[in-house]
Amino acid sequence: MASRLQQAVKGAALNFQRTPAEINAAVQRLIRREQQTYDKVAAQRRPTFANTIAPLAKLENTDGGESAIISFLQNVSTDKQVRDASSEAERALLSSRMTSMMREDVYKSVKQVLENPVELARLDPEDRALAESMARQYRQNGLALSAEQRAKLKTIKKRLIELGIEFSRNTNEKDGVALFTRDELAGLPDSFFEDRETRTENGVQKFVVTTKYPDLVPVMQMAKVESTRKQMLYAEETRCPENIALLQEAVGLRLRAAQLLGYQTYAGFRLKENMAKTPDTVLEFASDLRQRMEKLAGVEIKEIEALKRADNEAAGKPYEGLFNWDYRYYSTLVKQRKHQISEEQVKPYFAVERVTRGILDLCQTILGLKFVKAADAPTWHPDVVAYEVWEADGTAFMGHIYLDLFSRAGKYGHACLNPIQAGYEKDDGTREYPVVVILANFPKPTSTTPSLLTHNE
């Protein structure tokens, strides 16, 4: 196997190690190439698929990976200067892309391809679908509007780009923090306190608990003290208060943009190209699902309420209701008492390394693949593990996958898959291979305990 892998053609690993200066230089290169490509398309006297549609599509392939890398780093880099440079890079790239997608001269060239019956007759279904999709994107960016309306839409879209980047930056950078004594965290296992930061408050040593998932979820599931759970939920749901105004402004601007484009709502605009097509379809589906689930939910809520009533009675406290900060805690108790399921007893079977290897092995078996660690791949953090993906017999290289699984300060706070580079055939017949990144926020290993996952994780 090793010899086959060495002999087969392999795609080069991407470079995720960028300085702010390198990010800024890359942005200028990307914008310059975009403008040159669009200028060339607009200058075509006889637009065809080959000289109009194809160059625009190829630009997405050739520059998509570089653009994705420099925008992606704001979500993962430990260097704030890099994160800031990445955010500004995304702002510049999105603004440039918006301007390009609102160019009337380029839209005219694209339309001329679709209005030429001789040219259309030459296209296979895939190429024709690409041309039609491209024309739709231009219309969605206002190219069917008057010049005055387009100018209004451009102002709105530019502001929405700024709001989105600022909102995301705030969310990534500003975790909520709460301080608790060991007694206030009663119910949490000893492993929760290993290597945990402490601070002194009013002469009392307290543990630092953040709103990142590895802290938030265990507290909400296992903390016996109701006020602790309430304080944690409050810390999570009130962090980044500056985002409220950003979100309110964005909602209003999205509605104005949708109405300029002829839609009653922003939802109607977004759903037009999706399977549901209309907001009514989505609302009908959600309503039907709610009705089907309410009976089951009612039974579960009664079980949870009974547990809280019993706890309050034992403590001599009046029952005042079931609140948001109660749900995870009492749901966990239902699992333990009714179904004899303890997440803490299950976790030792799910060490991150073991789970990762198991999932990769499963994918290898089902999909006929081989995952090989890429030890020399330049990554953005020591925790990141890169894999080369091969056909099982080693005859063909398929791409790269990066796993960034542990929580840390400044990192994107949820789990997601990030497509970085598309796979495509280049003009010279060689191939560029796909690259994806999987982000998660699992608990980091401590000095004595490996990273252990719940069954749900």
GROMACS .gro file of C-alpha atoms in nm:
model
  457
    1MET     CA    1   0.000   0.000   0.000
    2ALA     CA    2   0.272   0.247   0.096
    3SER     CA    3   0.452   0.206  -0.238
    4ARG     CA    4   0.130   0.253  -0.431
    5LEU     CA    5   0.049   0.570  -0.240
    6GLN     CA    6   0.395   0.708  -0.312
    7GLN     CA    7   0.366   0.633  -0.684
    8ALA     CA    8   0.016   0.777  -0.737
    9VAL     CA    9  -0.035   1.144  -0.822
   10LYS     CA   10  -0.107   1.335  -0.500
   11GLY     CA   11  -0.250   1.682  -0.453
   12ALA     CA   12  -0.037   1.926  -0.257
   13ALA     CA   13  -0.152   2.022   0.092
   14LEU     CA   14  -0.280   2.378   0.118
   15ASN     CA   15  -0.093   2.635   0.325
   16PHE     CA   16  -0.307   2.757   0.617
   17GLN     CA   17  -0.018   2.933   0.790
   18ARG     CA   18  -0.060   3.297   0.687
   19THR     CA   19   0.056   3.624   0.837
   20PRO     CA   20  -0.160   3.938   0.826
   21ALA     CA   21   0.066   4.079   0.553
   22GLU     CA   22   0.029   3.762   0.345
   23ILE     CA   23  -0.348   3.772   0.387
   24ASN     CA   24  -0.363   4.134   0.273
   25ALA     CA   25  -0.145   4.061  -0.030
   26ALA     CA   26  -0.359   3.761  -0.124
   27VAL     CA   27  -0.674   3.974  -0.109
   28GLN     CA   28  -0.530   4.226  -0.352
   29ARG     CA   29  -0.428   3.948  -0.594
   30LEU     CA   30  -0.771   3.786  -0.580
   31ILE     CA   31  -0.958   4.111  -0.634
   32ARG     CA   32  -0.728   4.210  -0.920
   33ARG     CA   33  -0.781   3.874  -1.097
   34GLU     CA   34  -1.156   3.896  -1.045
   35GLN     CA   35  -1.173   4.243  -1.197
   36GLN     CA   36  -0.957   4.138  -1.493
   37THR     CA   37  -1.174   3.835  -1.563
   38TYR     CA   38  -1.500   4.031  -1.545
   39ASP     CA   39  -1.356   4.310  -1.762
   40LYS     CA   40  -1.258   4.056  -2.027
   41VAL     CA   41  -1.602   3.896  -2.024
   42ALA     CA   42  -1.774   4.233  -2.051
   43ALA     CA   43  -1.558   4.324  -2.353
   44GLN     CA   44  -1.666   4.023  -2.561
   45ARG     CA   45  -1.830   4.132  -2.884
   46ARG     CA   46  -1.980   3.789  -2.951
   47PRO     CA   47  -2.040   3.622  -2.615
   48THR     CA   48  -2.031   3.244  -2.612
   49PHE     CA   49  -2.024   2.982  -2.343
   50ALA     CA   50  -1.648   2.942  -2.396
   51ASN     CA   51  -1.554   3.311  -2.368
   52THR     CA   52  -1.818   3.422  -2.113
   53ILE     CA   53  -1.968   3.150  -1.892
   54ALA     CA   54  -1.662   2.926  -1.872
   55PRO     CA   55  -1.414   3.197  -1.757
   56LEU     CA   56  -1.650   3.307  -1.478
   57ALA     CA   57  -1.695   2.949  -1.362
   58LYS     CA   58  -1.322   2.875  -1.381
   59LEU     CA   59  -1.250   3.182  -1.169
   60GLU     CA   60  -1.452   3.029  -0.887
   61ASN     CA   61  -1.243   2.712  -0.915
   62THR     CA   62  -0.899   2.868  -0.942
   63ASP     CA   63  -0.944   3.136  -0.675
   64GLY     CA   64  -1.204   2.969  -0.453
   65GLY     CA   65  -0.955   2.779  -0.239
   66GLU     CA   66  -0.731   3.078  -0.168
   67SER     CA   67  -1.031   3.296  -0.092
   68ALA     CA   68  -1.177   3.034   0.143
   69ILE     CA   69  -0.850   2.992   0.335
   70ILE     CA   70  -0.796   3.357   0.412
   71SER     CA   71  -1.162   3.403   0.512
   72PHE     CA   72  -1.163   3.083   0.717
   73LEU     CA   73  -0.873   3.180   0.944
   74GLN     CA   74  -1.089   3.429   1.139
   75ASN     CA   75  -1.272   3.126   1.283
   76VAL     CA   76  -0.972   2.924   1.398
   77SER     CA   77  -0.648   3.118   1.436
   78THR     CA   78  -0.507   3.175   1.786
   79ASP     CA   79  -0.346   3.500   1.666
   80LYS     CA   80  -0.590   3.790   1.699
   81GLN     CA   81  -0.404   3.989   1.435
   82VAL     CA   82  -0.455   3.703   1.190
   83ARG     CA   83  -0.823   3.676   1.285
   84ASP     CA   84  -0.869   4.050   1.234
   85ALA     CA   85  -0.687   4.043   0.901
   86SER     CA   86  -0.902   3.749   0.793
   87SER     CA   87  -1.223   3.934   0.885
   88GLU     CA   88  -1.113   4.240   0.688
   89ALA     CA   89  -1.015   4.014   0.399
   90GLU     CA   90  -1.362   3.860   0.393
   91ARG     CA   91  -1.516   4.206   0.397
   92ALA     CA   92  -1.306   4.313   0.098
   93LEU     CA   93  -1.366   3.992  -0.097
   94LEU     CA   94  -1.742   3.994  -0.040
   95SER     CA   95  -1.763   4.361  -0.138
   96SER     CA   96  -1.566   4.297  -0.455
   97ARG     CA   97  -1.778   3.994  -0.536
   98MET     CA   98  -2.097   4.193  -0.481
   99THR     CA   99  -1.977   4.467  -0.716
  100SER     CA  100  -1.886   4.210  -0.982
  101MET     CA  101  -2.221   4.034  -0.954
  102MET     CA  102  -2.402   4.366  -1.006
  103ARG     CA  103  -2.216   4.462  -1.326
  104GLU     CA  104  -2.470   4.530  -1.598
  105ASP     CA  105  -2.215   4.486  -1.877
  106VAL     CA  106  -2.127   4.134  -1.762
  107TYR     CA  107  -2.495   4.043  -1.720
  108LYS     CA  108  -2.559   4.152  -2.078
  109SER     CA  109  -2.289   3.916  -2.201
  110VAL     CA  110  -2.436   3.627  -2.001
  111LYS     CA  111  -2.786   3.704  -2.134
  112GLN     CA  112  -2.661   3.712  -2.492
  113VAL     CA  113  -2.534   3.356  -2.455
  114LEU     CA  114  -2.878   3.237  -2.339
  115GLU     CA  115  -3.056   3.439  -2.610
  116ASN     CA  116  -2.845   3.286  -2.890
  117PRO     CA  117  -3.026   2.972  -3.018
  118VAL     CA  118  -2.721   2.854  -3.213
  119GLU     CA  119  -2.502   2.874  -2.902
  120LEU     CA  120  -2.765   2.705  -2.685
  121ALA     CA  121  -2.793   2.417  -2.930
  122ARG     CA  122  -2.423   2.345  -2.881
  123LEU     CA  123  -2.450   2.316  -2.502
  124ASP     CA  124  -2.502   1.991  -2.316
  125PRO     CA  125  -2.760   1.996  -2.030
  126GLU     CA  126  -2.496   2.056  -1.764
  127ASP     CA  127  -2.345   2.359  -1.938
  128ARG     CA  128  -2.688   2.501  -2.013
  129ALA     CA  129  -2.791   2.462  -1.648
  130LEU     CA  130  -2.473   2.646  -1.545
  131ALA     CA  131  -2.549   2.938  -1.778
  132GLU     CA  132  -2.910   2.960  -1.657
  133SER     CA  133  -2.801   2.947  -1.294
  134MET     CA  134  -2.550   3.224  -1.354
  135ALA     CA  135  -2.814   3.446  -1.513
  136ARG     CA  136  -3.046   3.383  -1.217
  137GLN     CA  137  -2.773   3.489  -0.975
  138TYR     CA  138  -2.735   3.820  -1.159
  139ARG     CA  139  -3.109   3.882  -1.145
  140GLN     CA  140  -3.108   3.803  -0.772
  141ASN     CA  141  -2.842   4.070  -0.739
  142GLY     CA  142  -3.068   4.329  -0.896
  143LEU     CA  143  -2.969   4.327  -1.264
  144ALA     CA  144  -3.335   4.322  -1.369
  145LEU     CA  145  -3.399   4.642  -1.171
  146SER     CA  146  -3.367   5.004  -1.274
  147ALA     CA  147  -3.037   5.182  -1.215
  148GLU     CA  148  -3.190   5.371  -0.922
  149GLN     CA  149  -3.318   5.054  -0.756
  150ARG     CA  150  -2.986   4.876  -0.816
  151ALA     CA  151  -2.803   5.158  -0.639
  152LYS     CA  152  -3.033   5.120  -0.338
  153LEU     CA  153  -2.984   4.743  -0.337
  154LYS     CA  154  -2.607   4.780  -0.358
  155THR     CA  155  -2.603   5.011  -0.056
  156ILE     CA  156  -2.813   4.760   0.139
  157LYS     CA  157  -2.599   4.461   0.042
  158LYS     CA  158  -2.278   4.643   0.130
  159ARG     CA  159  -2.414   4.722   0.476
  160LEU     CA  160  -2.532   4.363   0.523
  161ILE     CA  161  -2.179   4.239   0.455
  162GLU     CA  162  -2.043   4.470   0.725
  163LEU     CA  163  -2.312   4.366   0.974
  164GLY     CA  164  -2.255   3.995   0.914
  165ILE     CA  165  -1.879   4.015   0.963
  166GLU     CA  166  -1.910   4.227   1.278
  167PHE     CA  167  -2.175   3.993   1.421
  168SER     CA  168  -1.960   3.684   1.360
  169ARG     CA  169  -1.649   3.849   1.500
  170ASN     CA  170  -1.831   3.939   1.821
  171THR     CA  171  -1.968   3.587   1.859
  172ASN     CA  172  -1.629   3.421   1.807
  173GLU     CA  173  -1.430   3.660   2.023
  174LYS     CA  174  -1.657   3.711   2.323
  175ASP     CA  175  -1.738   3.405   2.529
  176GLY     CA  176  -1.954   3.445   2.836
  177VAL     CA  177  -1.780   3.370   3.167
  178ALA     CA  178  -1.918   3.284   3.511
  179LEU     CA  179  -1.742   3.207   3.841
  180PHE     CA  180  -1.862   2.935   4.078
  181THR     CA  181  -1.747   2.764   4.396
  182ARG     CA  182  -1.716   2.388   4.407
  183ASP     CA  183  -2.040   2.369   4.607
  184GLU     CA  184  -2.223   2.574   4.345
  185LEU     CA  185  -2.106   2.321   4.088
  186ALA     CA  186  -2.225   2.020   4.289
  187GLY     CA  187  -2.312   1.732   4.058
  188LEU     CA  188  -2.024   1.791   3.816
  189PRO     CA  189  -1.768   1.505   3.798
  190ASP     CA  190  -1.410   1.543   3.920
  191SER     CA  191  -1.286   1.547   3.560
  192PHE     CA  192  -1.469   1.877   3.505
  193PHE     CA  193  -1.234   2.048   3.753
  194GLU     CA  194  -0.905   1.903   3.627
  195ASP     CA  195  -0.670   2.177   3.502
  196ARG     CA  196  -0.956   2.431   3.524
  197GLU     CA  197  -0.864   2.797   3.573
  198THR     CA  198  -0.956   2.952   3.907
  199ARG     CA  199  -0.993   3.314   4.019
  200THR     CA  200  -1.033   3.475   4.358
  201GLU     CA  201  -1.349   3.677   4.407
  202ASN     CA  202  -1.411   3.856   4.737
  203GLY     CA  203  -1.153   3.633   4.901
  204VAL     CA  204  -1.317   3.313   4.775
  205GLN     CA  205  -1.151   3.086   4.518
  206LYS     CA  206  -1.388   3.009   4.232
  207PHE     CA  207  -1.373   2.806   3.911
  208VAL     CA  208  -1.392   2.979   3.574
  209VAL     CA  209  -1.669   2.840   3.355
  210THR     CA  210  -1.717   2.968   2.999
  211THR     CA  211  -2.011   2.945   2.763
  212LYS     CA  212  -1.820   2.722   2.522
  213TYR     CA  213  -1.987   2.385   2.478
  214PRO     CA  214  -1.741   2.175   2.684
  215ASP     CA  215  -1.828   2.394   2.984
  216LEU     CA  216  -2.186   2.496   2.917
  217VAL     CA  217  -2.338   2.158   2.835
  218PRO     CA  218  -2.209   1.965   3.141
  219VAL     CA  219  -2.321   2.244   3.376
  220MET     CA  220  -2.668   2.257   3.224
  221GLN     CA  221  -2.697   1.879   3.238
  222MET     CA  222  -2.546   1.801   3.578
  223ALA     CA  223  -2.533   2.104   3.809
  224LYS     CA  224  -2.771   2.035   4.097
  225VAL     CA  225  -2.796   2.398   4.207
  226GLU     CA  226  -3.073   2.568   4.007
  227SER     CA  227  -2.924   2.916   4.046
  228THR     CA  228  -2.599   2.789   3.887
  229ARG     CA  229  -2.782   2.661   3.581
  230LYS     CA  230  -2.980   2.985   3.562
  231GLN     CA  231  -2.664   3.196   3.582
  232MET     CA  232  -2.494   2.990   3.309
  233LEU     CA  233  -2.790   3.016   3.074
  234TYR     CA  234  -2.807   3.390   3.139
  235ALA     CA  235  -2.433   3.423   3.061
  236GLU     CA  236  -2.483   3.235   2.734
  237GLU     CA  237  -2.795   3.416   2.619
  238THR     CA  238  -2.683   3.768   2.710
  239ARG     CA  239  -2.330   3.764   2.573
  240CYS     CA  240  -2.253   3.999   2.285
  241PRO     CA  241  -2.535   4.246   2.363
  242GLU     CA  242  -2.396   4.467   2.087
  243ASN     CA  243  -2.521   4.206   1.839
  244ILE     CA  244  -2.884   4.291   1.915
  245ALA     CA  245  -2.869   4.620   1.726
  246LEU     CA  246  -2.674   4.454   1.442
  247LEU     CA  247  -2.934   4.180   1.407
  248GLN     CA  248  -3.226   4.421   1.417
  249GLU     CA  249  -3.069   4.634   1.147
  250ALA     CA  250  -2.989   4.328   0.934
  251VAL     CA  251  -3.346   4.197   0.955
  252GLY     CA  252  -3.481   4.531   0.836
  253LEU     CA  253  -3.229   4.556   0.553
  254ARG     CA  254  -3.296   4.202   0.435
  255LEU     CA  255  -3.667   4.281   0.410
  256ARG     CA  256  -3.597   4.600   0.212
  257ALA     CA  257  -3.366   4.409  -0.025
  258ALA     CA  258  -3.622   4.133  -0.078
  259GLN     CA  259  -3.897   4.385  -0.150
  260LEU     CA  260  -3.678   4.566  -0.403
  261LEU     CA  261  -3.641   4.232  -0.582
  262GLY     CA  262  -4.018   4.180  -0.586
  263TYR     CA  263  -4.068   3.952  -0.286
  264GLN     CA  264  -4.296   4.015   0.011
  265THR     CA  265  -4.049   3.873   0.261
  266TYR     CA  266  -3.682   3.781   0.285
  267ALA     CA  267  -3.787   3.422   0.349
  268GLY     CA  268  -3.971   3.423   0.017
  269PHE     CA  269  -3.656   3.542  -0.158
  270ARG     CA  270  -3.430   3.281   0.007
  271LEU     CA  271  -3.666   2.989  -0.045
  272LYS     CA  272  -3.732   3.056  -0.413
  273GLU     CA  273  -3.439   2.839  -0.524
  274ASN     CA  274  -3.489   2.573  -0.255
  275MET     CA  275  -3.707   2.264  -0.252
  276ALA     CA  276  -3.975   2.423  -0.032
  277LYS     CA  277  -4.008   2.721  -0.271
  278THR     CA  278  -4.237   2.929  -0.043
  279PRO     CA  279  -4.265   3.027   0.326
  280ASP     CA  280  -4.616   2.877   0.336
  281THR     CA  281  -4.475   2.534   0.255
  282VAL     CA  282  -4.222   2.561   0.538
  283LEU     CA  283  -4.483   2.685   0.787
  284GLU     CA  284  -4.725   2.406   0.694
  285PHE     CA  285  -4.451   2.146   0.739
  286ALA     CA  286  -4.344   2.292   1.074
  287SER     CA  287  -4.706   2.313   1.196
  288ASP     CA  288  -4.777   1.953   1.099
  289LEU     CA  289  -4.458   1.834   1.268
  290ARG     CA  290  -4.540   2.031   1.584
  291GLN     CA  291  -4.886   1.875   1.608
  292ARG     CA  292  -4.742   1.525   1.568
  293MET     CA  293  -4.476   1.586   1.836
  294GLU     CA  294  -4.689   1.766   2.095
  295LYS     CA  295  -4.841   1.448   2.238
  296LEU     CA  296  -4.498   1.292   2.294
  297ALA     CA  297  -4.358   1.618   2.425
  298GLY     CA  298  -4.644   1.649   2.674
  299VAL     CA  299  -4.563   1.311   2.827
  300GLU     CA  300  -4.192   1.397   2.858
  301ILE     CA  301  -4.260   1.739   3.010
  302LYS     CA  302  -4.481   1.583   3.275
  303GLU     CA  303  -4.200   1.342   3.367
  304ILE     CA  304  -3.954   1.629   3.395
  305GLU     CA  305  -4.195   1.842   3.599
  306ALA     CA  306  -4.254   1.556   3.843
  307LEU     CA  307  -3.879   1.536   3.911
  308LYS     CA  308  -3.850   1.908   3.976
  309ARG     CA  309  -4.158   1.910   4.200
  310ALA     CA  310  -4.006   1.628   4.405
  311ASP     CA  311  -3.671   1.814   4.433
  312ASN     CA  312  -3.844   2.134   4.546
  313GLU     CA  313  -4.059   1.946   4.796
  314ALA     CA  314  -3.752   1.773   4.944
  315ALA     CA  315  -3.580   2.111   4.978
  316GLY     CA  316  -3.889   2.274   5.126
  317LYS     CA  317  -3.923   2.514   4.834
  318PRO     CA  318  -4.243   2.601   4.648
  319TYR     CA  319  -4.273   2.481   4.288
  320GLU     CA  320  -4.266   2.788   4.063
  321GLY     CA  321  -4.256   2.620   3.724
  322LEU     CA  322  -4.024   2.455   3.473
  323PHE     CA  323  -3.775   2.693   3.313
  324ASN     CA  324  -3.528   2.684   3.024
  325TRP     CA  325  -3.238   2.617   3.258
  326ASP     CA  326  -3.416   2.309   3.396
  327TYR     CA  327  -3.472   2.112   3.076
  328ARG     CA  328  -3.130   1.958   3.018
  329TYR     CA  329  -3.075   1.882   3.386
  330TYR     CA  330  -3.402   1.700   3.442
  331SER     CA  331  -3.390   1.530   3.101
  332THR     CA  332  -3.057   1.385   3.212
  333LEU     CA  333  -3.216   1.266   3.536
  334VAL     CA  334  -3.495   1.096   3.342
  335LYS     CA  335  -3.234   0.905   3.141
  336GLN     CA  336  -3.056   0.799   3.459
  337ARG     CA  337  -3.358   0.704   3.668
  338LYS     CA  338  -3.599   0.570   3.409
  339HIS     CA  339  -3.363   0.422   3.153
  340GLN     CA  340  -3.052   0.360   3.369
  341ILE     CA  341  -2.836   0.556   3.125
  342SER     CA  342  -2.549   0.760   3.263
  343GLU     CA  343  -2.350   0.973   3.019
  344GLU     CA  344  -2.057   0.979   3.261
  345GLN     CA  345  -2.042   0.599   3.269
  346VAL     CA  346  -2.066   0.581   2.891
  347LYS     CA  347  -1.800   0.847   2.815
  348PRO     CA  348  -1.493   0.629   2.891
  349TYR     CA  349  -1.588   0.416   2.590
  350PHE     CA  350  -1.582   0.718   2.362
  351ALA     CA  351  -1.234   0.871   2.373
  352VAL     CA  352  -1.195   1.119   2.085
  353GLU     CA  353  -0.907   0.927   1.927
  354ARG     CA  354  -1.101   0.601   1.939
  355VAL     CA  355  -1.421   0.754   1.801
  356THR     CA  356  -1.233   0.934   1.522
  357ARG     CA  357  -1.052   0.619   1.418
  358GLY     CA  358  -1.377   0.422   1.429
  359ILE     CA  359  -1.560   0.671   1.206
  360LEU     CA  360  -1.273   0.684   0.958
  361ASP     CA  361  -1.258   0.303   0.948
  362LEU     CA  362  -1.632   0.291   0.887
  363CYS     CA  363  -1.602   0.539   0.600
  364GLN     CA  364  -1.312   0.340   0.457
  365THR     CA  365  -1.520   0.023   0.455
  366ILE     CA  366  -1.843   0.173   0.321
  367LEU     CA  367  -1.695   0.416   0.068
  368GLY     CA  368  -1.386   0.224  -0.040
  369LEU     CA  369  -1.142   0.485   0.087
  370LYS     CA  370  -0.811   0.499   0.271
  371PHE     CA  371  -0.724   0.777   0.519
  372VAL     CA  372  -0.354   0.846   0.570
  373LYS     CA  373  -0.224   1.106   0.816
  374ALA     CA  374  -0.051   1.396   0.640
  375ALA     CA  375   0.218   1.472   0.894
  376ASP     CA  376   0.380   1.749   0.687
  377ALA     CA  377   0.062   1.947   0.611
  378PRO     CA  378   0.093   2.311   0.732
  379THR     CA  379  -0.204   2.366   0.965
  380TRP     CA  380  -0.329   2.657   1.174
  381HIS     CA  381  -0.297   2.489   1.517
  382PRO     CA  382  -0.113   2.193   1.674
  383ASP     CA  383  -0.447   2.026   1.759
  384VAL     CA  384  -0.537   1.996   1.392
  385VAL     CA  385  -0.496   1.655   1.227
  386ALA     CA  386  -0.476   1.640   0.847
  387TYR     CA  387  -0.551   1.331   0.641
  388GLU     CA  388  -0.491   1.242   0.281
  389VAL     CA  389  -0.788   1.060   0.130
  390TRP     CA  390  -0.716   0.783  -0.121
  391GLU     CA  391  -0.902   0.512  -0.306
  392ALA     CA  392  -0.877   0.199  -0.093
  393ASP     CA  393  -0.630   0.031  -0.330
  394GLY     CA  394  -0.406   0.338  -0.335
  395THR     CA  395  -0.442   0.397  -0.710
  396ALA     CA  396  -0.606   0.740  -0.692
  397PHE     CA  397  -0.572   1.039  -0.462
  398MET     CA  398  -0.910   1.191  -0.365
  399GLY     CA  399  -0.833   1.498  -0.151
  400HIS     CA  400  -0.754   1.627   0.199
  401ILE     CA  401  -0.962   1.644   0.515
  402TYR     CA  402  -0.865   1.842   0.827
  403LEU     CA  403  -1.004   1.774   1.175
  404ASP     CA  404  -0.999   2.059   1.429
  405LEU     CA  405  -1.195   1.905   1.714
  406PHE     CA  406  -1.109   2.079   2.041
  407SER     CA  407  -1.240   2.399   2.196
  408ARG     CA  408  -1.013   2.703   2.242
  409ALA     CA  409  -1.036   3.078   2.284
  410GLY     CA  410  -1.123   3.277   1.971
  411LYS     CA  411  -1.243   2.971   1.778
  412TYR     CA  412  -1.580   2.937   1.607
  413GLY     CA  413  -1.811   2.806   1.878
  414HIS     CA  414  -2.013   2.536   1.701
  415ALA     CA  415  -1.961   2.221   1.495
  416CYS     CA  416  -1.957   2.250   1.116
  417LEU     CA  417  -1.802   2.133   0.793
  418ASN     CA  418  -1.615   2.396   0.589
  419PRO     CA  419  -1.560   2.329   0.217
  420ILE     CA  420  -1.229   2.499   0.139
  421GLN     CA  421  -1.148   2.394  -0.215
  422ALA     CA  422  -1.353   2.229  -0.487
  423GLY     CA  423  -1.220   1.944  -0.696
  424TYR     CA  424  -1.194   2.022  -1.067
  425GLU     CA  425  -1.000   1.947  -1.383
  426LYS     CA  426  -0.761   2.222  -1.493
  427ASP     CA  427  -0.705   2.339  -1.848
  428ASP     CA  428  -0.383   2.136  -1.876
  429GLY     CA  429  -0.567   1.813  -1.790
  430THR     CA  430  -0.431   1.782  -1.437
  431ARG     CA  431  -0.663   1.784  -1.139
  432GLU     CA  432  -0.713   2.002  -0.834
  433TYR     CA  433  -0.839   1.800  -0.540
  434PRO     CA  434  -1.108   1.890  -0.286
  435VAL     CA  435  -1.025   2.005   0.066
  436VAL     CA  436  -1.265   2.018   0.360
  437VAL     CA  437  -1.233   2.107   0.728
  438ILE     CA  438  -1.443   1.967   1.011
  439LEU     CA  439  -1.466   2.194   1.315
  440ALA     CA  440  -1.594   2.086   1.656
  441ASN     CA  441  -1.565   2.205   2.014
  442PHE     CA  442  -1.504   1.891   2.214
  443PRO     CA  443  -1.338   1.911   2.558
  444LYS     CA  444  -0.960   1.912   2.545
  445PRO     CA  445  -0.767   1.635   2.721
  446THR     CA  446  -0.649   1.719   3.071
  447SER     CA  447  -0.319   1.627   3.232
  448THR     CA  448  -0.471   1.299   3.358
  449THR     CA  449  -0.776   1.232   3.137
  450PRO     CA  450  -0.814   1.194   2.760
  451SER     CA  451  -1.087   1.381   2.577
  452LEU     CA  452  -1.406   1.180   2.634
  453LEU     CA  453  -1.730   1.225   2.443
  454THR     CA  454  -2.090   1.173   2.532
  455HIS     CA  455  -2.290   0.940   2.308
  456ASN     CA  456  -2.459   1.243   2.151
  457GLU     CA  457  -2.123   1.408   2.075
   0.00000   0.00000   0.00000
